[in-house]
């Protein structure tokens, strides 16, 4: 079993938008003791409905997850794929009923009690993995670009610029295309490692090094307040919704050694 405890928190700021359309949460499940799920969604169209649906579906799927003795990385990745697939279907049905387009990004992370971390993303919300303050990995669109080139027969440059075309949006709820899920993983994660899930209203204002330093050097609340404040400053009145989930792996506190006192026994009467 793992040699760390999990400290997790979420934070949001509306930015300079009329409403908050991002959603983020951290879940545990009675059916999967020792496992943790963190998710974040950024609604691109249709208000917050798509993001709300993602949180609802994520909790339902995770609550029914039965890990058994030791699921593989692929099995954990399938849980994240199921969240994406189920959310995508429901959002499309809701959009038909309401006659409004509903779209959102997705990024999710599962931590197991065996020291594995598995993550997935759709769209431009990001996950960062830090060891102390060094960025060891972060999500990107490299595999999606390869997918577009291989399956859609797009020229490489067109695939790299896929966000500029509504026909190529990789988002949950897109009625024209199924979402492409990119999976990443790490094994033997441990103390002094941390994960950051965030929307583009945060990450677009920071380097990887800046994010890593803030997350490593400060508790979750202080780190989130610092990052949100700096993002608003750098946005210069044009900031997007800003959301994050910070998950830190820390050494469990040492148990105090037992203390004993020895006293001379009195004579029994």
Short mmCIF file of C-alpha atoms in Angstrom, two decimals:
data_model
loop_
_atom_site.label_atom_id
_atom_site.label_comp_id
_atom_site.label_asym_id
_atom_site.label_seq_id
_atom_site.Cartn_x
_atom_site.Cartn_y
_atom_site.Cartn_z
CA UNK A 1 0.00 0.00 0.00
CA UNK A 2 1.09 3.61 -0.43
CA UNK A 3 3.49 5.39 1.89
CA UNK A 4 1.82 8.77 1.72
CA UNK A 5 -1.31 10.61 2.68
CA UNK A 6 -3.31 12.74 0.27
CA UNK A 7 -3.98 16.42 0.83
CA UNK A 8 -6.39 17.82 -1.75
CA UNK A 9 -8.32 21.01 -2.34
CA UNK A 10 -10.15 22.91 -5.07
CA UNK A 11 -10.46 26.61 -5.88
CA UNK A 12 -12.31 28.78 -8.39
CA UNK A 13 -12.60 32.40 -9.48
CA UNK A 14 -15.11 33.86 -11.91
CA UNK A 15 -12.50 36.09 -13.55
CA UNK A 16 -13.99 38.79 -15.75
CA UNK A 17 -16.81 36.63 -17.07
CA UNK A 18 -20.53 37.08 -16.28
CA UNK A 19 -20.79 33.60 -14.74
CA UNK A 20 -18.67 30.67 -13.58
CA UNK A 21 -18.88 27.79 -16.08
CA UNK A 22 -15.97 25.69 -14.76
CA UNK A 23 -16.56 22.85 -12.32
CA UNK A 24 -14.08 20.81 -10.30
CA UNK A 25 -14.28 18.25 -7.50
CA UNK A 26 -12.35 15.56 -5.62
CA UNK A 27 -14.14 12.29 -4.80
CA UNK A 28 -13.60 9.22 -2.70
CA UNK A 29 -15.83 6.14 -2.88
CA UNK A 30 -17.00 3.63 -0.30
CA UNK A 31 -16.79 0.93 -2.99
CA UNK A 32 -13.12 1.74 -3.71
CA UNK A 33 -11.39 2.46 -0.38
CA UNK A 34 -8.00 4.09 -0.80
CA UNK A 35 -8.76 5.38 -4.30
CA UNK A 36 -9.27 9.04 -5.16
CA UNK A 37 -10.75 10.73 -8.23
CA UNK A 38 -10.20 14.39 -9.15
CA UNK A 39 -12.01 15.94 -12.11
CA UNK A 40 -12.29 19.34 -13.78
CA UNK A 41 -14.42 20.61 -16.66
CA UNK A 42 -14.54 23.92 -18.50
CA UNK A 43 -17.79 24.60 -20.33
CA UNK A 44 -17.24 26.13 -23.77
CA UNK A 45 -20.91 26.52 -24.77
CA UNK A 46 -24.30 26.23 -23.13
CA UNK A 47 -23.45 27.82 -19.80
CA UNK A 48 -22.43 25.53 -16.93
CA UNK A 49 -24.80 22.66 -17.84
CA UNK A 50 -22.14 20.47 -19.48
CA UNK A 51 -19.65 20.96 -16.64
CA UNK A 52 -22.34 20.19 -14.06
CA UNK A 53 -23.22 17.01 -15.93
CA UNK A 54 -19.58 15.93 -16.00
CA UNK A 55 -19.32 16.17 -12.18
CA UNK A 56 -22.58 14.28 -11.71
CA UNK A 57 -21.57 11.49 -14.08
CA UNK A 58 -18.05 11.24 -12.66
CA UNK A 59 -19.41 10.66 -9.17
CA UNK A 60 -21.91 8.05 -10.38
CA UNK A 61 -19.26 6.12 -12.32
CA UNK A 62 -16.71 6.27 -9.50
CA UNK A 63 -19.29 5.17 -6.91
CA UNK A 64 -19.92 2.00 -8.93
CA UNK A 65 -16.20 1.27 -9.48
CA UNK A 66 -15.16 -2.03 -7.88
CA UNK A 67 -11.36 -2.22 -8.02
CA UNK A 68 -10.85 -5.77 -6.77
CA UNK A 69 -7.38 -6.77 -5.57
CA UNK A 70 -5.20 -4.64 -7.85
CA UNK A 71 -6.62 -3.24 -11.09
CA UNK A 72 -4.25 -2.55 -13.96
CA UNK A 73 -3.48 0.90 -15.32
CA UNK A 74 -5.66 0.08 -18.32
CA UNK A 75 -8.58 -0.74 -16.05
CA UNK A 76 -8.19 2.56 -14.21
CA UNK A 77 -7.96 4.36 -17.55
CA UNK A 78 -11.20 2.66 -18.58
CA UNK A 79 -12.95 4.31 -15.62
CA UNK A 80 -11.92 7.73 -16.94
CA UNK A 81 -12.94 6.76 -20.48
CA UNK A 82 -16.34 5.67 -19.16
CA UNK A 83 -16.83 9.05 -17.46
CA UNK A 84 -16.07 10.80 -20.75
CA UNK A 85 -18.28 8.48 -22.81
CA UNK A 86 -21.29 8.63 -20.48
CA UNK A 87 -21.04 12.39 -20.01
CA UNK A 88 -20.73 12.94 -23.75
CA UNK A 89 -23.90 10.95 -24.45
CA UNK A 90 -25.95 12.72 -21.78
CA UNK A 91 -24.77 16.18 -22.83
CA UNK A 92 -25.75 15.50 -26.44
CA UNK A 93 -29.20 14.32 -25.36
CA UNK A 94 -29.67 17.35 -23.11
CA UNK A 95 -28.60 19.64 -25.95
CA UNK A 96 -31.26 18.16 -28.23
CA UNK A 97 -33.94 18.58 -25.58
CA UNK A 98 -32.96 22.17 -24.78
CA UNK A 99 -32.10 23.06 -28.38
CA UNK A 100 -28.83 24.62 -27.17
CA UNK A 101 -25.30 23.45 -27.88
CA UNK A 102 -23.48 22.23 -24.76
CA UNK A 103 -19.73 21.61 -24.84
CA UNK A 104 -17.03 21.15 -22.20
CA UNK A 105 -13.47 20.00 -21.67
CA UNK A 106 -12.47 17.21 -19.29
CA UNK A 107 -9.41 16.36 -17.23
CA UNK A 108 -9.42 13.63 -14.60
CA UNK A 109 -6.99 11.85 -12.27
CA UNK A 110 -7.25 8.57 -10.36
CA UNK A 111 -4.81 7.77 -7.55
CA UNK A 112 -4.66 4.19 -6.29
CA UNK A 113 -3.51 2.91 -2.90
CA UNK A 114 -0.82 0.94 -4.75
CA UNK A 115 1.02 4.07 -5.88
CA UNK A 116 -0.34 4.40 -9.42
CA UNK A 117 -1.61 7.62 -10.94
CA UNK A 118 -3.69 7.56 -14.12
CA UNK A 119 -5.02 10.65 -15.86
CA UNK A 120 -7.02 11.54 -18.95
CA UNK A 121 -8.00 14.70 -20.79
CA UNK A 122 -10.22 15.94 -23.59
CA UNK A 123 -9.76 19.54 -24.72
CA UNK A 124 -7.45 22.19 -23.36
CA UNK A 125 -7.86 21.87 -19.61
CA UNK A 126 -4.60 20.52 -18.20
CA UNK A 127 -3.05 18.20 -15.65
CA UNK A 128 0.46 18.76 -14.30
CA UNK A 129 2.52 16.26 -12.32
CA UNK A 130 5.27 17.75 -10.16
CA UNK A 131 8.10 16.19 -8.18
CA UNK A 132 8.80 18.86 -5.62
CA UNK A 133 8.70 21.92 -7.91
CA UNK A 134 9.85 20.19 -11.11
CA UNK A 135 7.26 19.44 -13.78
CA UNK A 136 7.59 15.74 -14.60
CA UNK A 137 4.63 15.57 -16.99
CA UNK A 138 1.68 17.54 -18.27
CA UNK A 139 -1.11 16.86 -20.69
CA UNK A 140 -0.82 18.08 -24.27
CA UNK A 141 -2.40 17.50 -27.66
CA UNK A 142 0.50 15.61 -29.26
CA UNK A 143 -1.32 12.27 -29.40
CA UNK A 144 -4.52 13.95 -30.62
CA UNK A 145 -2.58 15.61 -33.43
CA UNK A 146 -1.18 12.20 -34.39
CA UNK A 147 -4.70 10.80 -34.29
CA UNK A 148 -6.00 13.53 -36.62
CA UNK A 149 -3.17 12.95 -39.07
CA UNK A 150 -3.63 9.17 -39.03
CA UNK A 151 -7.43 8.90 -39.05
CA UNK A 152 -8.65 12.17 -40.56
CA UNK A 153 -5.82 12.35 -43.12
CA UNK A 154 -5.20 15.97 -42.18
CA UNK A 155 -1.93 17.68 -43.03
CA UNK A 156 0.25 18.01 -39.93
CA UNK A 157 -0.03 21.80 -39.75
CA UNK A 158 -3.82 21.68 -40.03
CA UNK A 159 -3.97 19.09 -37.26
CA UNK A 160 -1.81 21.25 -35.01
CA UNK A 161 -4.21 24.15 -35.53
CA UNK A 162 -7.30 22.03 -34.88
CA UNK A 163 -8.72 24.42 -32.24
CA UNK A 164 -9.21 27.07 -34.94
CA UNK A 165 -11.87 24.96 -36.65
CA UNK A 166 -15.21 24.23 -34.99
CA UNK A 167 -15.42 21.06 -37.03
CA UNK A 168 -12.38 19.70 -35.21
CA UNK A 169 -13.23 20.65 -31.63
CA UNK A 170 -12.22 17.81 -29.29
CA UNK A 171 -14.87 18.37 -26.62
CA UNK A 172 -17.54 16.49 -24.74
CA UNK A 173 -20.93 17.15 -26.31
CA UNK A 174 -19.68 17.75 -29.85
CA UNK A 175 -22.42 16.35 -32.08
CA UNK A 176 -20.06 16.07 -35.06
CA UNK A 177 -17.21 14.10 -33.50
CA UNK A 178 -16.66 11.63 -30.69
CA UNK A 179 -14.24 12.98 -28.07
CA UNK A 180 -10.69 11.68 -28.29
CA UNK A 181 -9.38 10.74 -24.83
CA UNK A 182 -5.65 11.03 -24.14
CA UNK A 183 -4.35 8.82 -21.30
CA UNK A 184 -1.23 9.24 -19.17
CA UNK A 185 0.07 7.36 -16.14
CA UNK A 186 2.84 7.05 -13.59
CA UNK A 187 3.66 4.27 -11.17
CA UNK A 188 5.31 4.38 -7.76
CA UNK A 189 4.26 7.95 -7.05
CA UNK A 190 5.11 9.04 -3.53
CA UNK A 191 5.74 11.84 -1.07
CA UNK A 192 6.89 15.20 -2.45
CA UNK A 193 4.85 14.67 -5.60
CA UNK A 194 1.79 16.72 -6.48
CA UNK A 195 -0.80 17.11 -9.21
CA UNK A 196 -2.52 20.22 -10.54
CA UNK A 197 -5.70 20.08 -12.63
CA UNK A 198 -6.64 23.47 -14.06
CA UNK A 199 -8.63 25.26 -16.74
CA UNK A 200 -7.05 27.44 -19.40
CA UNK A 201 -8.09 30.51 -17.42
CA UNK A 202 -5.21 29.62 -15.10
CA UNK A 203 -2.47 27.81 -17.00
CA UNK A 204 -2.26 30.25 -19.91
CA UNK A 205 -0.73 32.85 -17.57
CA UNK A 206 2.05 30.70 -16.06
CA UNK A 207 5.12 28.71 -16.96
CA UNK A 208 5.43 25.13 -15.76
CA UNK A 209 8.14 26.26 -13.32
CA UNK A 210 5.94 28.95 -11.80
CA UNK A 211 3.09 26.53 -11.22
CA UNK A 212 5.41 23.91 -9.74
CA UNK A 213 7.00 26.37 -7.32
CA UNK A 214 3.63 27.66 -6.09
CA UNK A 215 2.18 24.19 -5.54
CA UNK A 216 5.30 22.78 -3.86
CA UNK A 217 6.14 25.66 -1.54
CA UNK A 218 2.67 26.46 -0.24
CA UNK A 219 -0.35 24.72 1.22
CA UNK A 220 -3.26 24.27 -1.16
CA UNK A 221 -5.22 27.29 0.03
CA UNK A 222 -2.24 29.65 -0.11
CA UNK A 223 -1.10 28.29 -3.48
CA UNK A 224 -4.54 28.69 -5.05
CA UNK A 225 -4.99 32.22 -3.69
CA UNK A 226 -1.57 33.21 -4.98
CA UNK A 227 -2.13 31.71 -8.44
CA UNK A 228 -5.62 33.14 -8.85
CA UNK A 229 -4.46 36.58 -7.76
CA UNK A 230 -1.52 36.57 -10.16
CA UNK A 231 -3.69 35.25 -13.01
CA UNK A 232 -6.14 38.12 -12.51
CA UNK A 233 -3.28 40.60 -12.46
CA UNK A 234 -1.79 39.26 -15.67
CA UNK A 235 -5.19 39.05 -17.38
CA UNK A 236 -5.52 42.86 -17.12
CA UNK A 237 -9.29 42.82 -16.89
CA UNK A 238 -9.81 40.12 -19.53
CA UNK A 239 -9.54 37.01 -17.37
CA UNK A 240 -11.48 33.83 -18.05
CA UNK A 241 -13.04 31.57 -15.42
CA UNK A 242 -10.17 30.18 -13.35
CA UNK A 243 -10.41 26.78 -11.63
CA UNK A 244 -8.03 24.24 -10.16
CA UNK A 245 -7.68 21.12 -8.05
CA UNK A 246 -4.41 20.63 -6.15
CA UNK A 247 -3.48 17.15 -4.89
CA UNK A 248 -0.34 16.77 -2.78
CA UNK A 249 1.21 13.50 -1.62
CA UNK A 250 2.86 13.93 1.76
CA UNK A 251 4.62 11.69 4.24
CA UNK A 252 2.22 10.48 6.93
CA UNK A 253 2.94 11.95 10.37
CA UNK A 254 5.16 9.78 12.51
CA UNK A 255 3.43 8.13 15.39
CA UNK A 256 4.77 9.31 18.71
CA UNK A 257 6.66 6.52 20.50
CA UNK A 258 4.79 5.17 23.50
CA UNK A 259 5.88 6.60 26.83
CA UNK A 260 5.94 4.60 30.02
CA UNK A 261 6.35 5.49 33.69
CA UNK A 262 7.54 3.08 36.31
CA UNK A 263 6.31 3.39 39.84
CA UNK A 264 7.06 1.36 42.90
CA UNK A 265 4.11 -0.80 43.79
CA UNK A 266 2.61 -0.37 47.20
CA UNK A 267 2.06 -3.27 49.52
CA UNK A 268 -1.28 -4.91 49.05
CA UNK A 269 -3.56 -4.64 52.08
#
